[in-house]
Short mmCIF file of C-alpha atoms and ligand atoms in Angstrom, two decimals:
data_model
loop_
_atom_site.label_atom_id
_atom_site.label_comp_id
_atom_site.label_asym_id
_atom_site.label_seq_id
_atom_site.Cartn_x
_atom_site.Cartn_y
_atom_site.Cartn_z
CA UNK D 24 0.08 -0.22 -0.11
CA UNK D 25 1.08 3.70 -0.78
CA UNK D 26 0.83 5.98 1.96
CA UNK D 27 1.30 9.64 1.56
CA UNK D 28 0.34 13.21 2.83
CA UNK D 29 -2.36 15.38 1.48
CA UNK D 30 -3.21 19.23 2.10
CA UNK D 31 -6.86 18.98 1.24
CA UNK D 32 -9.60 18.06 3.37
CA UNK D 33 -10.33 14.40 3.44
CA UNK D 34 -14.00 14.98 2.40
CA UNK D 35 -12.95 17.04 -0.73
CA UNK D 36 -10.55 14.90 -1.93
CA UNK D 37 -11.92 12.17 -4.57
CA UNK D 38 -10.95 9.03 -2.87
CA UNK D 39 -13.03 6.18 -3.09
CA UNK D 40 -13.38 6.47 0.88
CA UNK D 41 -12.91 8.75 3.52
CA UNK D 42 -12.31 7.93 7.10
CA UNK D 43 -13.18 10.14 10.26
CA UNK D 44 -12.62 9.28 13.62
CA UNK D 45 -15.49 9.44 16.29
CA UNK D 46 -15.11 9.40 19.74
CA UNK D 47 -17.53 7.79 21.95
CA UNK D 48 -20.61 9.81 23.37
CA UNK D 49 -20.09 10.41 27.44
CA UNK D 50 -23.62 11.00 28.96
CA UNK D 51 -27.00 11.34 27.27
CA UNK D 52 -26.41 14.25 24.71
CA UNK D 53 -27.51 12.58 21.37
CA UNK D 54 -26.70 15.89 19.31
CA UNK D 55 -24.26 15.44 16.46
CA UNK D 56 -20.80 16.62 17.67
CA UNK D 57 -20.02 19.76 16.04
CA UNK D 58 -16.58 18.09 14.69
CA UNK D 59 -18.67 15.68 12.42
CA UNK D 60 -20.67 18.54 10.73
CA UNK D 61 -18.65 18.21 7.62
CA UNK D 62 -19.04 14.52 7.47
CA UNK D 63 -22.81 15.03 7.86
CA UNK D 64 -22.99 17.55 5.10
CA UNK D 65 -20.95 14.97 2.82
CA UNK D 66 -23.42 12.13 3.18
CA UNK D 67 -26.30 14.88 3.01
CA UNK D 68 -27.57 14.34 6.32
CA UNK D 69 -27.51 10.62 6.66
CA UNK D 70 -25.01 10.78 9.20
CA UNK D 71 -26.93 12.68 11.55
CA UNK D 72 -30.07 10.41 11.22
CA UNK D 73 -27.49 7.50 12.07
CA UNK D 74 -26.24 9.23 15.25
CA UNK D 75 -29.74 10.20 16.32
CA UNK D 76 -30.63 6.18 15.99
CA UNK D 77 -27.58 5.32 17.77
CA UNK D 78 -26.26 3.49 15.11
CA UNK D 79 -22.70 5.35 15.37
CA UNK D 80 -21.64 5.04 18.86
CA UNK D 81 -18.09 5.83 18.66
CA UNK D 82 -16.93 2.44 20.19
CA UNK D 83 -13.79 1.09 19.47
CA UNK D 84 -13.56 -1.45 16.51
CA UNK D 85 -17.06 0.09 15.67
CA UNK D 86 -16.75 1.12 11.59
CA UNK D 87 -19.85 2.64 10.09
CA UNK D 88 -20.18 2.63 5.99
CA UNK D 89 -22.26 5.61 4.55
CA UNK D 90 -22.79 6.31 0.98
CA UNK D 91 -22.30 9.74 -0.11
CA UNK D 92 -25.67 10.92 -2.26
CA UNK D 93 -23.49 12.92 -4.48
CA UNK D 94 -22.09 9.68 -5.53
CA UNK D 95 -18.40 10.91 -4.51
CA UNK D 96 -17.62 7.46 -2.55
CA UNK D 97 -18.27 6.61 0.92
CA UNK D 98 -17.78 8.15 4.26
CA UNK D 99 -16.51 5.77 7.09
CA UNK D 100 -16.77 6.63 10.59
CA UNK D 101 -14.63 4.72 12.88
CA UNK D 102 -15.08 4.43 16.67
CA UNK D 103 -12.20 5.71 18.94
CA UNK D 104 -13.35 4.86 22.10
CA UNK D 105 -13.66 7.37 25.46
CA UNK D 106 -11.82 10.56 24.61
CA UNK D 107 -10.21 10.26 28.05
CA UNK D 108 -8.36 6.77 27.12
CA UNK D 109 -7.38 8.36 23.96
CA UNK D 110 -3.93 7.12 22.51
CA UNK D 111 -1.84 6.81 19.49
CA UNK D 112 -2.55 3.06 19.63
CA UNK D 113 -6.04 3.48 19.33
CA UNK D 114 -5.51 5.32 16.25
CA UNK D 115 -3.21 2.51 14.96
CA UNK D 116 -5.94 0.21 15.55
CA UNK D 117 -8.62 2.26 13.90
CA UNK D 118 -6.58 2.63 10.48
CA UNK D 119 -6.31 -1.02 10.35
CA UNK D 120 -10.14 -1.69 11.12
CA UNK D 121 -11.11 0.81 8.39
CA UNK D 122 -8.82 -0.75 6.00
CA UNK D 123 -10.06 -4.23 7.15
CA UNK D 124 -13.41 -3.15 6.70
CA UNK D 125 -12.86 -1.86 3.04
CA UNK D 126 -11.15 -5.36 2.16
CA UNK D 127 -12.84 -6.76 -1.20
CA UNK D 128 -15.24 -3.90 -1.09
CA UNK D 129 -14.04 -2.01 -4.38
CA UNK D 130 -12.48 0.96 -2.97
CA UNK D 131 -8.76 1.34 -4.01
CA UNK D 132 -8.31 4.82 -2.39
CA UNK D 133 -8.59 6.04 1.11
CA UNK D 134 -8.54 9.19 2.57
CA UNK D 135 -8.06 10.02 6.44
CA UNK D 136 -9.06 13.21 8.02
CA UNK D 137 -6.21 13.88 10.34
CA UNK D 138 -8.02 16.22 12.56
CA UNK D 139 -10.36 13.78 13.73
CA UNK D 140 -7.59 11.41 14.86
CA UNK D 141 -5.90 14.40 16.96
CA UNK D 142 -6.73 14.86 20.70
CA UNK D 143 -5.19 15.40 24.10
CA UNK D 144 -1.76 13.94 24.27
CA UNK D 145 -1.89 12.64 20.73
CA UNK D 146 -0.47 14.99 18.47
CA UNK D 147 -0.91 15.37 14.86
CA UNK D 148 2.73 13.80 14.22
CA UNK D 149 1.79 10.83 16.36
CA UNK D 150 -1.79 10.43 14.70
CA UNK D 151 -0.24 10.76 11.34
CA UNK D 152 2.41 8.11 12.00
CA UNK D 153 -0.24 5.77 13.83
CA UNK D 154 -2.47 6.08 10.73
CA UNK D 155 0.23 4.97 8.30
CA UNK D 156 1.35 2.12 10.63
CA UNK D 157 -1.96 0.73 11.02
CA UNK D 158 -3.19 0.99 7.55
CA UNK D 159 -0.02 -0.42 6.09
CA UNK D 160 0.13 -3.39 8.73
CA UNK D 161 -3.62 -3.94 8.67
CA UNK D 162 -3.64 -4.09 4.81
CA UNK D 163 -1.07 -6.93 4.82
CA UNK D 164 -2.05 -10.65 3.48
CA UNK D 165 0.34 -13.53 2.92
CA UNK D 166 -0.55 -14.25 -0.84
CA UNK D 167 2.33 -16.79 -1.44
CA UNK D 168 0.15 -20.03 -1.73
CA UNK D 169 -3.18 -18.43 -2.55
CA UNK D 170 -4.20 -18.19 -5.89
CA UNK D 171 -7.05 -15.41 -5.33
CA UNK D 172 -7.16 -12.33 -3.31
CA UNK D 173 -9.99 -9.93 -2.85
CA UNK D 174 -8.32 -6.81 -3.34
CA UNK D 175 -8.55 -3.94 -1.16
CA UNK D 176 -7.24 0.01 -0.30
CA UNK D 177 -3.92 0.31 -2.50
CA UNK D 178 -3.60 4.09 -1.61
CA UNK D 179 -4.08 5.86 1.43
CA UNK D 180 -3.32 9.32 2.48
CA UNK D 181 -3.61 11.59 5.74
CA UNK D 182 -5.46 14.79 5.05
CA UNK D 183 -4.29 17.96 6.71
CA UNK D 184 -7.03 20.22 5.77
CA UNK D 185 -6.54 24.16 6.25
CA UNK D 186 -5.67 24.17 9.72
CA UNK D 187 -2.81 21.95 9.74
CA UNK D 188 -1.26 22.77 6.12
CA UNK D 189 1.79 24.55 7.81
CA UNK D 190 2.72 21.20 9.13
CA UNK D 191 2.82 19.52 5.64
CA UNK D 192 6.52 19.53 5.44
CA UNK D 193 7.29 17.73 8.95
CA UNK D 194 4.38 15.17 8.57
CA UNK D 195 5.42 14.38 5.26
CA UNK D 196 8.83 13.15 6.30
CA UNK D 197 7.52 11.29 9.52
CA UNK D 198 5.16 9.49 7.56
CA UNK D 199 7.75 8.59 5.15
CA UNK D 200 9.90 7.38 7.83
CA UNK D 201 7.00 5.41 9.49
CA UNK D 202 6.06 3.94 5.85
CA UNK D 203 9.36 2.46 5.62
CA UNK D 204 9.45 0.96 9.27
CA UNK D 205 5.83 -0.96 8.37
CA UNK D 206 7.22 -2.05 5.26
CA UNK D 207 10.06 -3.58 6.76
CA UNK D 208 7.40 -5.55 9.20
CA UNK D 209 5.37 -6.36 6.07
CA UNK D 210 8.95 -7.96 4.54
CA UNK D 211 9.57 -9.62 7.76
CA UNK D 212 6.16 -11.17 8.12
CA UNK D 213 6.61 -12.62 4.51
CA UNK D 214 9.55 -14.65 5.46
CA UNK D 215 8.30 -15.72 9.02
CA UNK D 216 5.39 -16.96 7.12
CA UNK D 217 7.17 -19.40 5.30
CA UNK D 218 6.57 -23.08 6.24
CA UNK D 219 9.71 -25.27 7.44
CA UNK D 220 10.06 -26.95 4.18
CA UNK D 221 11.13 -23.80 2.50
CA UNK D 222 12.24 -21.53 5.26
CA UNK D 223 15.48 -24.17 5.90
CA UNK D 224 18.23 -22.68 7.96
CA UNK D 225 20.33 -22.42 4.46
CA UNK D 226 17.15 -20.47 3.20
CA UNK D 227 17.36 -17.97 5.88
CA UNK D 228 21.08 -17.48 5.34
CA UNK D 229 20.36 -16.94 1.67
CA UNK D 230 17.78 -14.22 2.62
CA UNK D 231 20.64 -12.50 4.56
CA UNK D 232 23.02 -12.88 1.83
CA UNK D 233 20.24 -11.28 -0.79
CA UNK D 234 19.70 -8.50 1.79
CA UNK D 235 23.47 -7.87 2.48
CA UNK D 236 23.83 -7.49 -0.96
CA UNK D 237 21.08 -5.03 -1.60
CA UNK D 238 21.96 -2.92 1.08
CA UNK D 239 25.66 -3.08 1.15
CA UNK D 240 25.75 -5.04 4.76
CA UNK D 241 28.63 -7.66 5.20
CA UNK D 242 26.87 -11.02 5.85
CA UNK D 243 28.94 -14.05 7.26
CA UNK D 244 27.46 -17.41 7.05
CA UNK D 245 28.75 -19.96 9.24
CA UNK D 246 27.89 -23.63 7.75
CA UNK D 247 28.21 -27.22 9.75
CA UNK D 248 31.46 -27.74 8.95
CA UNK D 249 32.77 -24.21 10.02
CA UNK D 250 30.43 -24.55 13.23
CA UNK D 251 31.97 -27.72 13.86
CA UNK D 252 35.61 -26.38 13.68
CA UNK D 253 34.23 -22.97 16.03
CA UNK D 254 33.40 -25.18 18.61
CA UNK D 255 29.56 -24.32 18.19
CA UNK D 256 28.13 -27.26 19.65
CA UNK D 257 24.96 -25.95 20.61
CA UNK D 258 23.79 -25.46 16.97
CA UNK D 259 25.33 -28.56 15.85
CA UNK D 260 23.46 -30.60 18.80
CA UNK D 261 19.94 -29.12 17.99
CA UNK D 262 20.21 -29.30 14.26
CA UNK D 263 21.69 -32.85 14.34
CA UNK D 264 18.61 -34.51 13.76
CA UNK D 265 17.64 -32.95 10.81
CA UNK D 266 18.81 -33.22 6.99
CA UNK D 267 18.85 -29.53 6.99
CA UNK D 268 21.86 -28.40 8.62
CA UNK D 269 22.38 -25.44 11.04
CA UNK D 270 23.56 -22.05 10.00
CA UNK D 271 24.92 -18.89 12.05
CA UNK D 272 24.41 -15.75 10.28
CA UNK D 273 26.30 -12.59 10.94
CA UNK D 274 25.13 -9.17 9.57
CA UNK D 275 27.03 -6.06 10.01
CA UNK D 276 25.65 -2.52 9.42
CA UNK D 277 28.42 -0.29 10.24
CA UNK D 278 26.64 2.43 11.92
CA UNK D 279 25.90 6.18 10.82
CA UNK D 280 28.62 7.81 12.94
CA UNK D 281 32.28 6.90 13.49
CA UNK D 282 32.21 6.31 17.21
CA UNK D 283 28.70 5.27 17.72
CA UNK D 284 27.89 2.55 20.14
CA UNK D 285 27.74 -1.44 18.90
CA UNK D 286 24.59 -3.20 19.60
CA UNK D 287 24.30 -6.90 18.79
CA UNK D 288 20.95 -8.49 18.00
CA UNK D 289 20.44 -12.01 18.29
CA UNK D 290 17.66 -14.14 17.45
CA UNK D 291 16.37 -17.76 17.62
CA UNK D 292 15.99 -19.12 14.29
CA UNK D 293 14.52 -22.52 14.67
CA UNK D 294 12.96 -23.18 11.48
CA UNK D 295 10.67 -25.82 13.05
CA UNK D 296 10.48 -27.27 16.62
CA UNK D 297 9.26 -30.51 17.15
CA UNK D 298 10.64 -30.60 20.30
CA UNK D 299 13.14 -33.31 19.05
CA UNK D 300 13.56 -36.84 21.10
CA UNK D 301 11.17 -34.96 23.74
CA UNK D 302 8.49 -34.37 21.39
CA UNK D 303 5.59 -32.14 21.42
CA UNK D 304 1.97 -33.20 21.42
CA UNK D 305 0.43 -33.17 17.85
CA UNK D 306 -2.12 -30.28 18.54
CA UNK D 307 -0.76 -27.21 17.17
CA UNK D 308 2.75 -28.40 16.38
CA UNK D 309 2.14 -26.71 12.88
CA UNK D 310 2.56 -23.48 14.66
CA UNK D 311 6.42 -24.44 15.62
CA UNK D 312 7.72 -23.10 11.86
CA UNK D 313 6.93 -19.91 13.78
CA UNK D 314 9.84 -20.71 16.17
CA UNK D 315 12.05 -18.84 13.83
CA UNK D 316 10.62 -15.46 14.41
CA UNK D 317 13.48 -14.25 16.38
CA UNK D 318 15.72 -14.72 14.02
CA UNK D 319 13.71 -13.14 10.96
CA UNK D 320 13.07 -10.35 13.23
CA UNK D 321 16.73 -9.88 13.42
CA UNK D 322 16.90 -9.56 9.37
CA UNK D 323 13.94 -6.82 9.54
CA UNK D 324 15.89 -4.85 12.45
CA UNK D 325 19.01 -4.77 10.06
CA UNK D 326 17.03 -3.81 7.18
CA UNK D 327 15.30 -1.06 8.82
CA UNK D 328 18.69 0.23 10.65
CA UNK D 329 20.33 0.19 7.31
CA UNK D 330 17.63 1.69 5.43
CA UNK D 331 17.09 4.51 8.25
CA UNK D 332 20.84 4.77 8.67
CA UNK D 333 20.64 4.78 12.27
CA UNK D 334 23.45 5.78 14.26
CA UNK D 335 24.90 2.90 16.24
CA UNK D 336 26.60 -0.15 14.57
CA UNK D 337 24.52 -3.02 14.49
CA UNK D 338 25.74 -6.33 14.48
CA UNK D 339 22.81 -8.89 13.56
CA UNK D 340 22.95 -12.79 14.64
CA UNK D 341 20.66 -15.82 13.63
CA UNK D 342 21.09 -18.92 15.33
CA UNK D 343 19.44 -20.91 12.75
CA UNK D 344 18.75 -24.89 13.01
CA UNK D 345 15.60 -27.33 12.75
CA UNK D 346 14.82 -29.28 15.65
CA UNK D 347 13.73 -32.99 14.93
CA UNK D 348 13.94 -36.39 16.25
CA UNK D 349 16.05 -38.63 14.34
CA UNK D 350 18.84 -41.50 14.57
CA UNK D 351 21.38 -38.62 14.63
CA UNK D 352 19.05 -36.38 16.91
CA UNK D 353 20.49 -35.05 20.33
CA UNK D 354 19.02 -36.64 23.30
CA UNK D 355 18.26 -36.04 26.97
CA UNK D 356 21.05 -36.61 29.09
CA UNK D 357 23.94 -35.33 26.48
CA UNK D 358 26.10 -32.85 27.28
CA UNK D 359 26.88 -30.11 24.88
CA UNK D 360 29.98 -27.84 24.65
CA UNK D 361 29.19 -24.22 23.15
CA UNK D 362 31.38 -21.55 21.51
CA UNK D 363 32.91 -20.05 24.98
CA UNK D 364 33.61 -23.72 26.05
CA UNK D 365 30.82 -23.62 28.65
CA UNK D 366 29.02 -26.77 28.94
CA UNK D 367 25.59 -27.63 28.76
CA UNK D 368 23.62 -30.84 30.13
CA UNK D 369 20.46 -31.63 28.14
CA UNK D 370 17.70 -32.72 29.88
CA UNK D 371 14.93 -31.69 27.44
CA UNK D 372 15.47 -31.49 23.66
CA UNK D 373 12.68 -29.31 23.49
CA UNK D 374 14.39 -26.46 25.64
CA UNK D 375 16.61 -26.05 22.44
CA UNK D 376 16.09 -22.27 21.67
CA UNK D 377 18.37 -21.46 24.51
CA UNK D 378 20.96 -23.87 23.32
CA UNK D 379 21.38 -22.18 19.77
CA UNK D 380 21.27 -18.91 21.34
CA UNK D 381 24.45 -20.14 23.62
CA UNK D 382 26.89 -20.08 20.55
CA UNK D 383 25.16 -17.14 19.20
CA UNK D 384 25.61 -15.04 22.03
CA UNK D 385 29.09 -16.38 23.15
CA UNK D 386 30.21 -15.65 19.86
CA UNK D 387 29.06 -12.07 19.26
CA UNK D 388 30.31 -10.84 22.74
CA UNK D 389 33.61 -12.52 21.88
CA UNK D 390 34.24 -11.36 18.59
CA UNK D 391 32.36 -8.07 18.39
CA UNK D 392 32.52 -6.87 22.01
CA UNK D 393 29.24 -5.22 21.65
CA UNK D 394 28.39 -2.26 24.18
CA UNK D 395 24.74 -4.08 24.46
CA UNK D 396 23.12 -7.47 23.16
CA UNK D 397 19.56 -7.69 22.63
CA UNK D 398 18.08 -11.20 22.12
CA UNK D 399 14.63 -11.92 20.61
CA UNK D 400 13.36 -15.52 21.00
CA UNK D 401 10.01 -17.55 20.68
CA UNK D 402 11.80 -19.10 23.93
CA UNK D 403 9.13 -20.51 26.36
CA UNK D 404 5.43 -21.42 26.72
CA UNK D 405 5.72 -19.73 30.05
CA UNK D 406 6.15 -16.33 28.74
CA UNK D 407 2.74 -16.89 26.93
CA UNK D 408 1.04 -18.22 30.34
CA UNK D 409 2.75 -15.19 32.40
CA UNK D 410 1.81 -12.19 29.94
CA UNK D 411 -0.49 -13.36 27.28
CA UNK D 412 -0.13 -13.65 23.71
CA UNK D 413 0.04 -10.00 22.60
CA UNK D 414 3.16 -8.76 24.56
CA UNK D 415 6.55 -9.71 24.70
CA UNK D 416 8.52 -10.52 28.11
CA UNK D 417 11.71 -8.32 28.77
CA UNK D 418 14.19 -9.48 31.19
CA UNK D 419 17.06 -7.06 31.55
CA UNK D 420 19.19 -6.42 34.46
CA UNK D 421 20.68 -3.31 33.08
CA UNK D 422 18.35 -0.49 33.62
CA UNK D 423 19.30 1.88 31.17
CA UNK D 424 18.79 -0.29 28.30
CA UNK D 425 15.35 -1.69 29.74
CA UNK D 426 14.27 1.82 30.19
CA UNK D 427 15.19 2.64 26.30
CA UNK D 428 13.08 -0.34 25.39
CA UNK D 429 10.33 0.64 27.21
CA UNK D 430 10.21 4.04 25.97
CA UNK D 431 10.60 2.48 22.35
CA UNK D 432 7.72 0.33 23.50
CA UNK D 433 5.35 3.14 24.53
CA UNK D 434 6.27 4.80 21.19
CA UNK D 435 5.76 1.85 18.87
CA UNK D 436 2.70 0.35 20.39
CA UNK D 437 4.32 -3.15 20.63
CA UNK D 438 3.93 -4.04 24.20
CA UNK D 439 6.60 -5.52 26.39
CA UNK D 440 6.83 -5.80 30.13
CA UNK D 441 9.58 -6.24 32.32
CA UNK D 442 10.20 -9.16 34.59
CA UNK D 443 12.72 -9.87 37.11
CA UNK D 444 16.08 -11.99 37.32
CA UNK D 445 17.40 -12.93 40.60
CA UNK D 446 19.77 -15.68 41.89
CA UNK D 447 16.91 -17.82 42.63
CA UNK D 448 16.43 -18.08 38.99
CA UNK D 449 20.01 -18.44 38.65
CA UNK D 450 20.41 -21.58 41.25
CA UNK D 451 17.59 -23.30 39.12
CA UNK D 452 19.75 -23.53 36.08
CA UNK D 453 22.85 -24.93 37.52
CA UNK D 454 24.00 -28.37 36.96
CA UNK D 455 25.75 -31.30 38.62
CA UNK D 456 27.15 -32.36 35.61
CA UNK D 457 28.01 -29.40 33.52
CA UNK D 458 27.92 -25.59 33.70
CA UNK D 459 24.11 -25.42 33.31
CA UNK D 460 21.09 -27.33 32.56
CA UNK D 461 18.56 -26.51 29.59
CA UNK D 462 15.57 -27.45 31.92
CA UNK D 463 15.01 -26.88 35.36
CA UNK D 464 14.09 -29.77 38.17
CA UNK D 465 11.02 -27.97 39.17
CA UNK D 466 8.80 -26.22 36.54
CA UNK D 467 8.75 -22.61 37.86
CA UNK D 468 9.27 -19.33 36.37
CA UNK D 469 9.86 -20.74 32.97
CA UNK D 470 10.48 -17.50 31.31
CA UNK D 471 13.14 -16.33 33.93
CA UNK D 472 15.00 -19.42 34.45
CA UNK D 473 15.57 -19.46 30.51
CA UNK D 474 16.86 -16.11 30.74
CA UNK D 475 19.19 -17.02 33.67
CA UNK D 476 20.36 -19.74 31.26
CA UNK D 477 21.05 -16.97 28.58
CA UNK D 478 22.85 -14.91 30.98
CA UNK D 479 25.66 -17.42 31.66
CA UNK D 480 26.54 -16.54 27.95
CA UNK D 481 26.50 -13.05 27.40
CA UNK D 482 28.54 -12.66 30.68
CA UNK D 483 28.95 -8.81 31.87
CA UNK D 484 27.81 -7.22 28.59
CA UNK D 485 24.47 -5.24 29.36
CA UNK D 486 21.87 -7.44 27.76
CA UNK D 487 18.09 -7.53 27.04
CA UNK D 488 16.08 -10.61 26.65
CA UNK D 489 12.95 -10.66 24.90
CA UNK D 490 10.87 -13.82 24.91
CA UNK D 491 8.40 -13.05 21.97
CA UNK D 492 6.86 -16.59 22.22
CA UNK D 493 3.28 -15.27 22.65
CA UNK D 494 3.20 -12.16 20.22
CA UNK D 495 5.24 -13.57 17.43
CA UNK D 496 2.37 -14.72 15.52
CA UNK D 497 -1.33 -14.87 15.53
CA UNK D 498 -3.75 -18.26 15.01
CA UNK D 499 -7.13 -18.44 14.02
CA UNK D 500 -8.60 -18.38 17.68
CA UNK D 501 -6.49 -15.67 19.04
CA UNK D 502 -7.16 -13.67 15.83
CA UNK D 503 -10.38 -12.20 17.03
CA UNK D 504 -8.81 -10.84 20.34
CA UNK D 505 -5.94 -9.22 18.75
CA UNK D 506 -5.63 -5.81 17.24
CA UNK D 507 -6.60 -5.69 13.30
CA UNK D 508 -3.24 -4.64 12.32
CA UNK D 509 -1.65 -8.09 13.53
CA UNK D 510 -3.49 -10.18 10.99
CA UNK D 511 -3.15 -13.82 10.74
CA UNK D 512 0.23 -15.57 11.05
CA UNK D 513 3.55 -13.92 11.61
CA UNK D 514 3.26 -10.37 12.97
CA UNK D 515 6.88 -9.22 12.56
CA UNK D 516 7.10 -8.38 16.52
CA UNK D 517 9.93 -6.87 17.48
CA UNK D 518 10.92 -5.18 14.35
CA UNK D 519 9.10 -2.01 14.87
CA UNK D 520 10.30 -1.89 18.86
CA UNK D 521 14.27 -2.46 18.36
CA UNK D 522 14.14 -0.19 15.13
CA UNK D 523 12.74 2.52 17.37
CA UNK D 524 15.18 1.98 19.86
CA UNK D 525 18.31 2.08 17.84
CA UNK D 526 16.99 5.18 16.41
CA UNK D 527 16.56 6.67 19.83
CA UNK D 528 20.03 5.54 20.53
CA UNK D 529 22.48 8.71 20.98
CA UNK D 530 25.30 8.95 18.32
CA UNK D 531 28.33 8.70 20.96
CA UNK D 532 29.31 5.73 23.39
CA UNK D 533 28.25 6.61 27.32
N1 LIG V 20 9.69 -23.06 20.76
C1 LIG V 20 9.19 -23.21 22.26
C2 LIG V 20 8.29 -22.24 22.79
C3 LIG V 20 7.31 -21.79 22.51
C4 LIG V 20 6.14 -22.66 23.04
C5 LIG V 20 6.83 -20.66 21.79
C6 LIG V 20 4.87 -22.29 22.74
C7 LIG V 20 5.51 -20.45 21.68
C8 LIG V 20 4.35 -21.23 21.61
C9 LIG V 20 10.38 -23.82 23.01
O1 LIG V 20 11.34 -24.26 22.22
C10 LIG V 20 10.07 -24.90 24.10
O2 LIG V 20 9.67 -25.93 23.74
N2 LIG V 20 10.30 -24.54 25.37
C11 LIG V 20 9.76 -25.24 26.77
C12 LIG V 20 10.99 -25.12 27.60
C13 LIG V 20 10.63 -26.40 28.56
C14 LIG V 20 10.85 -27.73 27.84
C15 LIG V 20 12.04 -25.98 29.67
C16 LIG V 20 8.43 -24.86 26.98
O3 LIG V 20 8.28 -23.50 26.95
O4 LIG V 20 7.63 -25.72 27.36
ZN1 LIG V 21 11.17 -26.27 22.09
ZN1 LIG V 22 11.71 -23.58 20.40
#
């Protein structure tokens, strides 16, 4: 979808549909709010009638379609909920609701009336960005395996009208930037949605090479032979049961300034997680093709960083392997030696994400000495139980890094919640036989013991762990509870969040 800025009033432009935001009425007043007078005029009074009948209430997710008697397209009224609880995320969701309502309905162009989405702490720049974000993300469909599509809005714009025409310049550049970010999320979703027969570890490596060529990034791929020489026993163990051998992929974005910080972004790239010998139950196992979402998010983050030319140097690391049971699979009881010579006692082959991340984290810390490390991983079912399936879990002992990510989360609308990490969790991952065990003896705080495990491989470098098990994809059941901009399948969670964080990072060390 193309998304732009237009100085005209939305209702005077000749788009197939104009979308106006409506707040919920508080109290008994049934008169049409003055802000809707223009829209009412365009509909020849139909809106006032609908309002009186309480057909239009302004509730969230409510979309009313009215046809203009003059034949100049449709007017959509989209509910924004209570004025007192209005945020930019409400706008993002409303934009997606509008785009979704128009899917397969023959409307190709869409005009948002910016003024109707600006209120309280939501500035015109926040509203314009959210409209772009929600529209582009909400219009996404994974079409690779479908021969038909209903079609939908192809071009949308946010209309300033006379009152805001002076902001045209700044809003145009903000919207352009947001469009780039949202487009990166779609690109990420397209790869994360690929099934495991196609998205093998080598295929993910190839995606990285192609991206590197296009954007001038240095890309290094370590295959199974090189991994053996390097001592990456974690990746080799987890990938050992599959005919598609593991890959460790490193992408280097040099940074926009000379003395910038170096941020490493490390992703779990399990192309399919059957559980291995500790096999998972059959129900919903198909969803484990999304277990690569962390590594694919790393690709999307590097793509965004290079396109937006962020200040810090960014090192992307993708830990790719397929976790299958077979005669060559690793087993419970095995002891694995990782890149940094630490040993892992394997007690459950289904706790494989931490085992591949052990190599990736150890490698990047040793080779690049980053100022900070962020990992993204669909790591534990416990994360979904604790925080739900719309939110990421943040484990980050470093306050500066944690606060930076929480600010980016608030700005982008990708929700995360900070969780603790204590010596109790560290105690639980100690092993009698090796340095750490990959699964604990008592099933408590699964998200946090997984984090305690990872911490062993990062050492003293400031580090943030994002467990994205819940938010990385949407299934047909959870779909109706999720915001419309998430769609079915991979969400690309983490791309907007970490891209924002990198954009906000200062240009100098310290
Ligand atoms: N990929 C899964 C985690 C997962 C489960 C993500 C459900 C999204 C939805 C991970 O590899 C796993 O299986 N973790 C185990 C760890 C346990 C064996 C210690 C889990 O969470 O049950
Ligand atoms: Zn697993
Ligand atoms: Zn997994």
